[in-house]
Coordinates of C-alpha atoms in Angstrom, one line a residue:
Chain A
M1 CA 10.3 33.5 20.5
T2 CA 10.9 34.8 24.0
R3 CA 8.4 34.7 26.8
W4 CA 7.2 38.2 26.4
S5 CA 7.0 38.4 22.7
K6 CA 4.1 35.9 22.9
V7 CA 2.1 38.2 25.0
P8 CA 0.4 40.1 22.0
L9 CA -0.4 36.9 20.3
V10 CA -2.0 35.4 23.4
A11 CA -3.8 38.6 24.1
V12 CA -5.3 38.8 20.6
A13 CA -6.2 35.0 20.7
A14 CA -7.9 35.5 24.0
L15 CA -9.9 38.5 22.9
V16 CA -11.1 36.6 19.6
G17 CA -12.0 33.7 21.8
L18 CA -13.9 35.9 24.4
F19 CA -15.7 37.7 21.6
L20 CA -16.9 34.3 20.1
A21 CA -17.8 33.0 23.5
L22 CA -19.4 36.0 24.9
P23 CA -23.0 35.3 23.5
T24 CA -22.9 32.0 25.3
F25 CA -21.9 33.7 28.6
V26 CA -25.0 35.8 28.3
L27 CA -27.3 33.2 26.8
V28 CA -26.8 30.4 29.4
P29 CA -27.8 32.7 32.6
L30 CA -30.5 34.4 30.6
S31 CA -32.1 30.9 29.9
F32 CA -32.7 30.5 33.6
T33 CA -34.4 33.7 34.0
D34 CA -37.8 33.9 36.0
E35 CA -39.1 36.7 33.9
R36 CA -41.0 37.1 30.8
T37 CA -38.7 39.4 28.9
L38 CA -35.1 39.0 27.9
R39 CA -33.2 41.2 30.2
F40 CA -29.6 40.7 31.2
P41 CA -28.7 40.1 34.1
P42 CA -32.0 38.5 35.2
D43 CA -33.4 39.6 38.5
S44 CA -34.5 36.1 39.6
Y45 CA -33.8 32.6 38.3
S46 CA -35.9 29.5 37.6
V47 CA -36.2 26.7 35.1
R48 CA -39.7 27.7 34.0
W49 CA -38.6 28.2 30.3
Y50 CA -37.2 24.8 30.2
R51 CA -40.4 23.4 31.7
N52 CA -42.2 25.4 29.1
F53 CA -40.3 23.7 26.3
F54 CA -41.0 20.2 27.7
E55 CA -44.7 21.1 28.2
S56 CA -45.2 22.4 24.9
P57 CA -46.2 19.9 22.1
Q58 CA -45.2 22.4 19.4
W59 CA -41.7 22.6 20.7
L60 CA -41.4 18.9 21.3
D61 CA -42.7 18.1 17.9
A62 CA -40.1 20.4 16.5
A63 CA -37.4 18.8 18.5
A64 CA -38.6 15.2 17.5
H65 CA -38.6 16.3 13.8
S66 CA -35.2 17.7 14.0
L67 CA -33.9 14.6 15.6
A68 CA -35.4 12.3 13.2
V69 CA -34.3 14.4 10.2
G70 CA -30.9 14.7 11.6
L71 CA -30.3 11.1 12.3
S72 CA -31.7 10.1 8.9
T73 CA -29.6 12.7 7.2
A74 CA -26.5 11.5 9.0
A75 CA -27.3 7.8 8.0
L76 CA -28.2 8.6 4.4
S77 CA -25.3 10.9 3.8
T78 CA -22.8 8.4 5.2
V79 CA -24.2 5.4 3.3
L80 CA -23.9 7.5 0.1
G81 CA -20.7 9.4 1.2
V82 CA -18.5 6.4 2.0
P83 CA -18.6 4.8 -1.5
I84 CA -18.3 8.1 -3.2
A85 CA -15.3 9.0 -1.1
M86 CA -13.7 5.6 -1.8
S87 CA -14.2 5.9 -5.6
L88 CA -12.8 9.5 -5.5
A89 CA -9.8 8.1 -3.5
R90 CA -9.2 5.1 -5.8
S91 CA -10.7 5.2 -9.3
R92 CA -9.0 7.1 -12.2
H93 CA -12.2 7.2 -14.2
R94 CA -12.2 10.5 -16.2
L95 CA -15.7 11.4 -15.1
L96 CA -14.7 11.5 -11.4
P97 CA -13.8 15.2 -11.3
L98 CA -17.3 15.8 -12.5
V99 CA -18.7 13.7 -9.7
N100 CA -16.3 15.5 -7.3
V101 CA -17.7 18.9 -8.4
L102 CA -21.3 17.7 -8.1
V103 CA -20.9 16.2 -4.7
I104 CA -18.9 19.1 -3.2
G105 CA -20.9 21.9 -5.1
P106 CA -23.6 22.4 -2.5
A107 CA -21.0 23.3 0.0
L108 CA -19.7 26.2 -2.2
V109 CA -23.1 27.5 -3.4
P110 CA -24.9 30.0 -1.1
P111 CA -27.6 28.2 1.0
V112 CA -30.3 30.4 -0.3
I113 CA -29.6 29.4 -3.9
V114 CA -29.7 25.6 -2.8
A115 CA -32.9 26.5 -0.9
I116 CA -34.7 28.0 -3.9
G117 CA -33.7 25.1 -6.1
M118 CA -34.6 22.5 -3.6
F119 CA -38.0 24.3 -3.1
G120 CA -38.8 24.0 -6.8
V121 CA -37.7 20.5 -7.2
L122 CA -39.5 19.3 -4.0
A123 CA -42.7 21.1 -5.1
E124 CA -42.5 19.3 -8.3
L125 CA -42.3 16.0 -6.5
D126 CA -44.9 17.3 -3.9
L127 CA -42.4 16.5 -1.1
N128 CA -42.4 20.0 0.6
R129 CA -43.3 20.1 4.3
S130 CA -42.5 16.4 4.6
F131 CA -40.0 14.3 6.3
P132 CA -38.5 12.7 3.2
G133 CA -38.3 16.0 1.5
L134 CA -36.3 17.6 4.4
V135 CA -34.0 14.6 4.7
A136 CA -33.3 14.8 0.9
A137 CA -32.5 18.5 1.2
H138 CA -30.3 18.1 4.2
T139 CA -28.5 15.2 2.7
V140 CA -27.4 17.3 -0.2
L141 CA -26.0 19.8 2.3
A142 CA -24.4 17.1 4.5
L143 CA -22.9 14.9 1.7
P144 CA -19.8 17.2 1.0
V145 CA -19.1 17.2 4.6
V146 CA -19.2 13.4 4.9
V147 CA -17.3 13.0 1.6
I148 CA -14.5 15.3 2.7
A149 CA -14.1 13.7 6.2
V150 CA -14.1 10.1 4.7
L151 CA -11.8 11.1 1.9
A152 CA -9.1 12.3 4.2
S153 CA -8.7 8.8 5.7
A154 CA -9.5 6.9 2.4
R155 CA -6.5 8.5 0.8
T156 CA -4.2 7.0 3.5
L157 CA -5.3 3.5 2.7
D158 CA -2.7 1.0 1.4
V159 CA -4.0 -1.1 -1.6
T160 CA -1.5 -3.9 -0.7
V161 CA -3.3 -4.3 2.7
E162 CA -6.5 -5.1 0.9
R163 CA -4.6 -7.4 -1.5
A164 CA -3.0 -9.2 1.4
A165 CA -6.5 -9.8 3.0
A166 CA -7.8 -11.1 -0.2
S167 CA -4.8 -13.5 -0.7
L168 CA -5.6 -14.7 2.9
G169 CA -9.0 -15.8 1.9
A170 CA -11.2 -12.7 2.5
S171 CA -13.9 -12.1 0.0
P172 CA -14.4 -8.6 -1.3
V173 CA -17.1 -7.8 1.3
R174 CA -14.9 -9.1 4.1
V175 CA -11.9 -7.2 2.7
F176 CA -13.9 -4.0 3.2
V177 CA -15.2 -4.9 6.6
H178 CA -11.9 -6.1 8.0
T179 CA -9.4 -3.8 6.4
V180 CA -11.0 -0.8 4.8
L181 CA -13.7 0.0 7.4
P182 CA -11.4 0.0 10.5
A183 CA -9.1 2.3 8.6
I184 CA -11.6 4.8 7.6
A185 CA -13.8 4.4 10.6
P186 CA -12.6 7.6 12.4
G187 CA -13.4 9.5 9.1
V188 CA -16.8 7.8 8.9
V189 CA -17.6 8.7 12.5
I190 CA -16.6 12.3 12.1
G191 CA -18.5 12.6 8.9
A192 CA -21.6 11.1 10.4
L193 CA -21.3 13.5 13.4
Y194 CA -20.8 16.6 11.1
G195 CA -23.7 15.3 8.9
F196 CA -25.9 15.3 11.8
V197 CA -25.0 18.7 13.0
T198 CA -25.4 20.1 9.4
S199 CA -28.9 19.0 9.5
W200 CA -29.6 19.8 13.1
D201 CA -28.9 23.5 12.9
E202 CA -29.8 24.0 9.3
L203 CA -32.2 27.0 8.9
V204 CA -32.2 28.6 5.5
V205 CA -33.2 25.6 3.3
S206 CA -35.5 24.3 6.1
L207 CA -37.4 27.7 6.1
F208 CA -38.3 27.2 2.5
I209 CA -39.4 23.7 2.6
T210 CA -41.0 23.5 6.1
G211 CA -44.4 24.9 7.0
P212 CA -46.7 25.1 10.0
T213 CA -47.4 21.4 9.8
Y214 CA -43.9 20.2 9.7
Q215 CA -41.2 22.3 11.5
T216 CA -37.7 21.7 12.8
L217 CA -36.2 23.1 15.9
P218 CA -34.2 26.0 14.2
V219 CA -37.4 27.0 12.2
Q220 CA -39.5 26.9 15.4
M221 CA -37.0 29.0 17.2
W222 CA -36.8 31.6 14.3
N223 CA -40.6 31.9 14.3
Q224 CA -40.8 32.1 18.1
V225 CA -38.1 34.8 18.3
R226 CA -39.7 36.9 15.6
N227 CA -43.2 36.6 17.0
T228 CA -43.0 36.6 20.9
A229 CA -39.3 36.7 21.8
D230 CA -40.1 34.5 25.0
P231 CA -37.2 33.1 26.8
T232 CA -38.1 29.5 25.7
A233 CA -36.0 30.0 22.6
V234 CA -33.0 30.9 24.8
A235 CA -33.5 27.7 26.9
V236 CA -33.7 25.7 23.7
S237 CA -30.4 27.6 22.5
T238 CA -28.7 26.6 25.6
M239 CA -29.7 22.9 25.1
L240 CA -28.5 23.0 21.5
I241 CA -25.2 24.5 22.5
T242 CA -24.7 21.8 25.0
L243 CA -25.6 19.1 22.4
S244 CA -23.3 20.6 19.7
T245 CA -20.5 20.9 22.2
I246 CA -20.9 17.1 23.1
V247 CA -20.8 16.2 19.4
L248 CA -17.8 18.4 18.6
V249 CA -15.9 17.1 21.7
T250 CA -16.6 13.6 20.6
A251 CA -15.3 14.3 17.1
Y252 CA -12.2 15.9 18.6
L253 CA -11.6 12.8 20.8
V254 CA -12.0 10.5 17.9
T255 CA -9.5 12.6 15.8
R256 CA -7.0 12.7 18.7
A257 CA -7.4 8.9 19.2
R258 CA -6.5 8.4 15.5
S259 CA -3.4 10.8 15.5
D260 CA -2.2 9.1 18.9
R261 CA -2.2 5.8 17.0
K262 CA -0.2 7.1 14.3
R263 CA 2.3 8.7 16.6
R264 CA 3.2 5.5 18.3
P265 CA 6.9 4.6 18.0
L266 CA 8.0 2.2 15.3
Chain B
M1 CA 3.8 -29.6 -20.6
S2 CA 5.3 -32.0 -18.0
A3 CA 2.6 -34.0 -16.1
S4 CA 4.5 -33.5 -12.8
A5 CA 4.5 -29.6 -12.9
F6 CA 2.8 -28.3 -9.7
L7 CA 2.4 -24.6 -10.8
E8 CA 2.3 -24.0 -14.5
I9 CA 2.1 -20.8 -16.2
F10 CA 1.5 -21.2 -19.9
D11 CA 2.0 -18.5 -22.5
V12 CA 0.8 -15.7 -20.3
S13 CA 0.8 -12.0 -21.4
K14 CA -0.3 -8.7 -20.0
S15 CA -0.2 -5.3 -21.6
Y16 CA -0.8 -1.9 -20.0
G17 CA -1.8 0.4 -22.9
T18 CA 0.8 -0.1 -25.5
S19 CA 3.5 -1.5 -23.5
K20 CA 3.9 -5.2 -22.9
A21 CA 4.5 -5.7 -19.2
V22 CA 4.6 -9.5 -19.5
D23 CA 5.1 -11.2 -23.1
S24 CA 4.3 -14.8 -23.5
V25 CA 5.8 -16.1 -20.3
S26 CA 5.8 -19.9 -19.6
L27 CA 7.1 -21.5 -16.5
Q28 CA 6.7 -24.8 -14.7
V29 CA 7.4 -25.2 -11.0
Q30 CA 7.6 -28.4 -9.1
E31 CA 6.0 -28.9 -5.8
G32 CA 8.1 -27.7 -2.9
E33 CA 10.5 -25.8 -5.2
F34 CA 11.8 -22.4 -4.4
V35 CA 12.1 -20.3 -7.6
S36 CA 13.1 -16.7 -7.8
F37 CA 12.1 -14.1 -10.4
L38 CA 15.3 -12.0 -10.9
G39 CA 15.5 -9.0 -13.2
P40 CA 15.7 -5.2 -13.4
S41 CA 12.7 -3.2 -12.3
G42 CA 10.0 -3.1 -15.0
S43 CA 11.0 -6.4 -16.5
G44 CA 7.7 -8.1 -15.7
K45 CA 8.6 -10.2 -12.6
T46 CA 6.1 -8.5 -10.3
T47 CA 3.3 -8.5 -12.9
T48 CA 3.8 -12.3 -13.3
L49 CA 3.6 -12.7 -9.5
Q50 CA 0.4 -10.6 -9.3
M51 CA -1.2 -12.6 -12.1
I52 CA -0.4 -15.8 -10.0
A53 CA -1.9 -14.2 -7.1
G54 CA -4.9 -13.1 -9.1
F55 CA -4.6 -9.4 -8.5
V56 CA -4.0 -8.8 -12.2
Q57 CA -5.8 -10.7 -15.0
P58 CA -3.7 -11.9 -17.8
D59 CA -4.8 -10.9 -21.4
A60 CA -3.8 -14.3 -22.6
G61 CA -2.5 -17.6 -21.4
T62 CA -3.3 -19.8 -18.4
I63 CA -2.1 -20.4 -15.0
R64 CA -2.7 -23.8 -13.4
L65 CA -2.0 -25.0 -9.9
G66 CA -2.1 -28.7 -9.2
N67 CA -4.3 -29.5 -12.2
R68 CA -6.8 -26.7 -11.5
D69 CA -7.1 -23.8 -13.9
L70 CA -6.7 -20.7 -11.7
T71 CA -6.8 -18.2 -14.6
T72 CA -10.2 -16.8 -13.7
V73 CA -10.4 -17.6 -9.9
P74 CA -10.6 -14.6 -7.7
P75 CA -7.6 -14.0 -5.3
H76 CA -9.4 -15.2 -2.2
K77 CA -10.2 -18.6 -3.6
R78 CA -6.7 -19.3 -4.8
D79 CA -5.1 -20.6 -1.5
I80 CA -2.0 -18.6 -2.3
G81 CA 0.0 -16.7 0.5
I82 CA 1.7 -13.5 -0.3
V83 CA 4.3 -11.4 1.3
F84 CA 4.7 -7.8 0.2
Q85 CA 7.8 -5.5 0.5
N86 CA 5.8 -3.1 2.8
Y87 CA 4.6 -5.8 5.1
A88 CA 0.9 -4.9 4.6
L89 CA 0.0 -5.9 8.0
F90 CA -3.5 -4.9 9.4
P91 CA -2.5 -2.1 11.7
H92 CA -5.7 -2.2 13.9
L93 CA -5.1 -5.9 14.8
T94 CA -2.5 -7.4 17.2
V95 CA 0.3 -9.6 15.9
A96 CA -1.6 -12.8 16.9
Q97 CA -4.8 -11.5 15.3
N98 CA -3.0 -10.7 12.1
V99 CA -1.6 -14.4 11.9
A100 CA -5.1 -15.6 12.9
F101 CA -6.8 -13.7 10.1
P102 CA -6.4 -16.4 7.2
L103 CA -7.7 -19.1 9.7
K104 CA -10.7 -16.9 10.7
M105 CA -11.5 -16.4 7.0
R106 CA -11.4 -20.2 6.6
R107 CA -13.7 -20.6 9.7
V108 CA -11.2 -22.8 11.6
A109 CA -12.3 -23.6 15.1
A110 CA -11.1 -21.1 17.8
S111 CA -9.0 -23.6 19.8
E112 CA -7.2 -24.7 16.6
I113 CA -6.6 -21.1 15.6
K114 CA -4.9 -20.4 18.9
A115 CA -2.6 -23.5 18.6
R116 CA -1.7 -22.8 15.0
V117 CA -1.0 -19.1 15.6
S118 CA 1.2 -19.8 18.5
R119 CA 3.1 -22.4 16.6
A120 CA 3.5 -20.1 13.7
L121 CA 4.7 -17.2 15.9
E122 CA 7.3 -19.5 17.6
R123 CA 8.4 -20.4 14.3
V124 CA 9.3 -16.9 13.4
R125 CA 10.5 -16.1 17.0
L126 CA 7.8 -13.7 17.9
A127 CA 6.0 -15.6 20.5
D128 CA 6.5 -12.8 23.1
F129 CA 5.0 -10.2 20.7
A130 CA 1.7 -11.9 20.2
D131 CA -0.4 -9.2 21.8
R132 CA 1.6 -6.1 20.3
K133 CA 0.3 -4.0 17.6
P134 CA 2.4 -4.3 14.4
T135 CA 3.5 -0.6 14.3
T136 CA 5.4 -1.2 17.6
L137 CA 7.7 -3.7 15.9
S138 CA 10.8 -3.2 13.9
G139 CA 10.7 -3.7 10.1
G140 CA 12.3 -7.2 10.2
Q141 CA 9.9 -8.2 12.9
Q142 CA 6.9 -6.8 11.0
Q143 CA 8.1 -8.9 7.9
R144 CA 8.3 -12.0 10.1
V145 CA 4.7 -11.4 11.2
A146 CA 3.7 -11.1 7.4
L147 CA 5.6 -14.3 6.8
A148 CA 3.9 -16.2 9.6
R149 CA 0.5 -14.9 8.4
A150 CA 1.2 -16.1 4.9
F151 CA 2.2 -19.6 5.8
V152 CA 0.0 -20.3 8.8
F153 CA -2.8 -21.5 6.6
E154 CA -0.6 -23.8 4.7
P155 CA -1.2 -22.2 1.3
R156 CA -0.5 -24.3 -1.8
V157 CA 2.0 -21.6 -3.0
L158 CA 3.8 -18.8 -1.2
L159 CA 4.5 -15.7 -3.2
M160 CA 7.0 -13.1 -2.1
D161 CA 7.4 -9.7 -3.7
E162 CA 10.8 -8.1 -2.8
P163 CA 10.0 -9.0 0.9
L164 CA 13.4 -7.8 2.1
G165 CA 13.7 -4.8 -0.1
A166 CA 12.9 -2.3 2.8
L167 CA 15.5 -3.7 5.2
D168 CA 19.2 -3.1 5.7
K169 CA 21.8 -5.5 4.4
K170 CA 22.7 -7.4 7.6
L171 CA 19.1 -8.0 8.5
R172 CA 18.4 -9.1 4.9
E173 CA 21.0 -11.9 5.1
G174 CA 19.6 -13.3 8.4
L175 CA 16.1 -13.2 7.0
Q176 CA 17.2 -15.0 3.8
Y177 CA 18.2 -17.9 5.8
E178 CA 15.2 -17.9 8.0
I179 CA 12.8 -17.8 5.1
T180 CA 14.4 -20.6 3.1
E181 CA 14.6 -22.6 6.2
I182 CA 10.9 -22.2 7.0
T183 CA 9.8 -22.7 3.3
H184 CA 11.9 -25.9 2.9
S185 CA 10.9 -27.5 6.3
L186 CA 7.2 -26.9 5.4
G187 CA 7.7 -28.0 1.9
I188 CA 5.9 -25.0 0.6
T189 CA 6.4 -24.1 -3.2
T190 CA 7.7 -20.5 -3.3
I191 CA 8.0 -17.9 -5.9
Y192 CA 10.4 -15.0 -4.8
V193 CA 10.7 -11.7 -6.7
T194 CA 13.9 -9.9 -6.2
H195 CA 16.3 -7.5 -8.1
D196 CA 19.2 -8.7 -5.9
Q197 CA 21.2 -11.4 -7.5
D198 CA 23.1 -12.4 -4.3
E199 CA 19.7 -12.8 -2.7
A200 CA 18.3 -15.1 -5.5
L201 CA 21.5 -17.2 -5.4
A202 CA 21.5 -17.6 -1.8
M203 CA 17.8 -18.7 -1.6
S204 CA 16.7 -20.4 -4.8
D205 CA 16.4 -23.9 -6.2
R206 CA 16.0 -22.2 -9.7
I207 CA 16.2 -18.7 -10.9
A208 CA 14.2 -17.2 -13.8
I209 CA 15.9 -14.2 -15.4
Y210 CA 13.4 -11.6 -16.6
N211 CA 14.2 -9.0 -19.1
D212 CA 11.8 -6.8 -21.0
G213 CA 8.6 -8.7 -20.1
A214 CA 10.0 -12.2 -20.8
I215 CA 12.0 -14.9 -19.1
E216 CA 15.5 -15.0 -20.8
Q217 CA 16.7 -18.1 -19.0
I218 CA 15.6 -20.4 -16.1
G219 CA 18.0 -22.6 -14.3
T220 CA 20.0 -23.1 -11.2
G221 CA 22.3 -20.2 -10.1
R222 CA 25.3 -22.2 -11.4
D223 CA 23.7 -23.0 -14.7
L224 CA 22.9 -19.3 -15.3
Y225 CA 26.4 -18.1 -14.2
E226 CA 28.5 -20.7 -16.0
K227 CA 26.2 -21.4 -19.0
P228 CA 24.4 -18.2 -19.8
A229 CA 22.1 -18.6 -22.8
S230 CA 22.2 -14.9 -23.7
L231 CA 24.3 -11.8 -23.4
F232 CA 21.7 -10.2 -21.1
V233 CA 21.9 -13.2 -18.6
A234 CA 25.7 -13.2 -18.9
T235 CA 26.1 -9.7 -17.9
F236 CA 23.2 -9.6 -15.5
M237 CA 24.5 -12.4 -13.4
G238 CA 27.9 -11.4 -11.8
D239 CA 30.7 -9.4 -13.3
S240 CA 31.9 -10.3 -16.8
N241 CA 34.2 -9.3 -19.6
V242 CA 32.7 -9.2 -22.9
I243 CA 34.8 -9.2 -26.1
P244 CA 32.9 -8.3 -29.2
G245 CA 33.4 -10.0 -32.6
S246 CA 31.6 -12.1 -35.2
L247 CA 31.1 -15.8 -35.6
V248 CA 33.5 -18.0 -37.3
G249 CA 32.0 -21.4 -38.0
T250 CA 29.6 -22.8 -35.2
D251 CA 32.1 -24.3 -32.7
G252 CA 32.3 -21.1 -30.7
A253 CA 35.1 -19.4 -32.5
I254 CA 34.9 -15.6 -33.1
A255 CA 37.0 -13.2 -35.1
T256 CA 37.8 -10.1 -32.9
A257 CA 39.9 -7.0 -33.2
V258 CA 42.8 -9.1 -31.6
G259 CA 42.4 -12.2 -33.6
Q260 CA 40.4 -15.4 -33.5
L261 CA 39.3 -16.5 -30.0
D262 CA 37.6 -19.6 -28.9
G263 CA 34.8 -20.4 -26.5
R264 CA 32.0 -22.8 -25.6
P265 CA 29.0 -22.0 -27.9
A266 CA 25.8 -21.3 -26.3
P267 CA 22.9 -23.3 -27.7
S268 CA 21.7 -20.4 -29.9
V269 CA 25.0 -20.1 -31.7
A270 CA 24.4 -23.5 -33.5
G271 CA 21.8 -22.1 -35.8
S272 CA 23.8 -19.0 -36.9
G273 CA 26.4 -18.7 -39.7
D274 CA 29.7 -17.1 -40.2
G275 CA 30.0 -13.3 -39.8
V276 CA 26.9 -13.0 -37.3
D277 CA 27.5 -10.5 -34.5
A278 CA 28.7 -12.5 -31.3
C279 CA 30.9 -12.0 -28.4
L280 CA 33.0 -13.9 -25.9
L281 CA 32.1 -13.9 -22.3
V282 CA 35.0 -14.5 -19.7
R283 CA 34.4 -14.1 -16.1
P284 CA 37.1 -12.1 -14.2
E285 CA 38.0 -14.9 -11.9
N286 CA 38.7 -17.2 -14.9
I287 CA 41.5 -14.9 -16.2
A288 CA 45.1 -15.4 -15.2
L289 CA 47.7 -12.7 -15.8
V290 CA 51.1 -14.2 -17.0
A291 CA 54.4 -12.9 -18.4
P292 CA 53.9 -11.6 -22.0
A293 CA 56.4 -14.3 -23.3
K294 CA 54.2 -17.1 -22.1
G295 CA 51.8 -18.5 -24.7
G296 CA 48.2 -19.8 -24.2
V297 CA 44.8 -18.5 -25.2
G298 CA 44.5 -14.9 -24.4
V299 CA 45.5 -11.3 -25.3
E300 CA 48.4 -8.9 -24.6
C301 CA 47.5 -6.1 -22.3
T302 CA 48.9 -3.4 -19.9
V303 CA 48.0 -3.3 -16.2
E304 CA 45.9 -0.2 -15.5
S305 CA 45.1 -0.4 -11.9
I306 CA 45.1 -3.0 -8.9
V307 CA 42.5 -2.9 -6.2
Y308 CA 43.2 -5.0 -3.1
L309 CA 40.0 -6.4 -1.5
G310 CA 41.3 -8.9 1.1
A311 CA 40.3 -12.3 -0.2
S312 CA 40.9 -11.2 -3.8
Q313 CA 42.2 -8.4 -5.8
R314 CA 40.8 -6.8 -8.9
V315 CA 43.2 -5.9 -11.7
R316 CA 42.1 -3.7 -14.5
V317 CA 44.0 -4.1 -17.7
T318 CA 43.7 -2.4 -21.1
V319 CA 43.9 -4.5 -24.3
P320 CA 45.0 -2.4 -27.2
G321 CA 42.2 -2.2 -29.9
L322 CA 39.8 -3.9 -27.4
G323 CA 39.5 -1.9 -24.3
P324 CA 39.5 -2.8 -20.6
L325 CA 39.1 -6.2 -19.0
T326 CA 38.7 -7.0 -15.4
V327 CA 40.8 -9.8 -13.7
A328 CA 39.9 -11.2 -10.2
Q329 CA 42.8 -13.1 -8.6
D330 CA 44.1 -14.4 -5.4
P331 CA 46.5 -11.6 -4.2
S332 CA 49.0 -14.4 -3.2
E333 CA 49.1 -16.1 -6.6
G334 CA 50.1 -15.1 -10.1
L335 CA 52.9 -12.7 -11.1
A336 CA 54.8 -11.1 -8.3
D337 CA 55.3 -7.4 -8.0
L338 CA 52.3 -6.6 -10.4
H339 CA 52.2 -2.9 -11.0
P340 CA 50.5 -0.4 -13.2
G341 CA 52.0 0.1 -16.5
Q342 CA 53.3 -3.5 -16.6
R343 CA 53.0 -5.4 -19.8
V344 CA 51.3 -8.9 -19.3
R345 CA 49.3 -11.4 -21.0
A346 CA 45.8 -12.2 -20.0
T347 CA 45.1 -16.0 -20.6
W348 CA 42.0 -18.2 -20.0
R349 CA 41.1 -21.7 -20.7
P350 CA 38.8 -21.8 -23.8
T351 CA 36.3 -24.0 -21.9
D352 CA 35.8 -21.1 -19.4
A353 CA 34.8 -18.7 -22.2
V354 CA 31.3 -18.7 -23.5
T355 CA 30.4 -17.6 -27.0
L356 CA 27.1 -15.7 -27.3
L357 CA 25.1 -14.2 -30.0
G358 CA 24.7 -10.4 -30.1
S359 CA 26.9 -7.4 -29.7
P360 CA 27.3 -5.7 -26.4
K361 CA 25.9 -2.2 -25.9
A362 CA 28.5 0.4 -25.1
R363 CA 27.6 0.3 -21.4
D364 CA 28.0 -3.5 -21.2
R365 CA 31.5 -3.4 -22.7
T366 CA 32.8 -1.8 -19.4
P367 CA 33.3 -4.3 -16.7
A368 CA 30.7 -3.7 -13.9
H369 CA 33.2 -3.3 -11.0
V370 CA 36.9 -2.6 -10.8

């Protein structure tokens, strides 16, 4: 390709990027408005809506719930996802395709379907509007993400390395800790991060199974924007975008570190 | 069962589905001995090795090491070192950490680990690479790390599964020497799997020839080459001429298309009677080409082609009614002015010919290299 023939491609890519990023450019300045209404550009700036967030027990509770549910979901889906991914990568059992479908399924079904099903099941168990119920629901959604991330690195594992470790005196647990875990660690880290993010900004399922007594951040924002449209939600959005960016950049850096290691000369 | 055997495999079998990977293999290895498993791929040599290592459970039979029954002991408690074809190093650890791994698993004191690792790395000439990651080393260097890692903890047995298979020929020969030098000086009992007969001959005290899940014959390279017990061993080890026929008596004579020929009978011949399918094995270097008028044990033939190879030359001759034979000779000896189309007589000493049971398959009748 010549220098000039790239111009249309670059232009289209830039436009798409701009279109995707544009809300952020509006959102961030707007979160610092000094006014009560959402008008862009604001006439004066302040951090009052940030202060409002940190002074409101309702917002802080929602954030605390989201954080707790997110971390628990990340932990639970990783603990369940790693062995599932390892079996999918290794075993030849004839029921594995079924396991695969069951695990990956929730990623393919529309969220509202999962939400309705979850609501029914959790109502039966009397777990709606509770921390365990929410973690269970989010883990169902996060599991496919974790399994897919771990599976990608588990498939590259060399069984002879594990056999070598065993012959050198490592018990099965130590074989896993010393050879399998280091090899799949990047996949596990990425899986856990995505698992957290999945829970952190999950709205549809949460709307069904939370209530006034137990809300997550996205649900609180949803209610707020529908009722009062005060700029606190925008300030929260800005903070969420910042957090998500940090998580995704971390994931990117982990991935890059991994491919750098592979690219080293022999 | 001999009392002095160090590693003893007794009547071990393993099937995968309906195919028998290993079929009643028995083997005794002395302490400090270097034994190679040689055979075509799929003949059961690697499966036997994996059963010794404990990665594969035998369906039947026992494996004993120094009077301890290993058959059901898990791999990490067998105290057996193994080197794989693909090195199988830990990519996230440095060379020194790789070699230290088995010592760490055995909770050896840190100061001793350090000393033993540096000794092992010096031994494989990699002391300068201690802090490098394995992926930055060449294939030969990586395999030397794997070797150091496998002997540093002084295992009772060292297993090697085609360790040089991924390396080029020149590197292979250097490493063959290096490996035997190390195993002999450390006195480690070694089982070495290969499909390269030159490698097996160069390295081993004894060689077990595998065929179809069983050991056909075990012995020194010389035994196998000069006194093959079966047609498979005879044709697998080195080049050979196989003349088909049927037994006459039990002294090694067979009736062939060109008359009766004598040979040394293999042990299995003794129990067979007249008329049983048999053949005569004559090595190319044991045949001399002489003028047709001269007598002696042999056959009349016509020179087909002559290939000069420096130290030797290969002459291909055709025997009417029998087919081709290969003759290896010193270019400066034998008939002068040998040329294609010439009528000659191929002769050999009857003691250099071996009579074996069985009839060669079509592909075996053609000499391997001309």
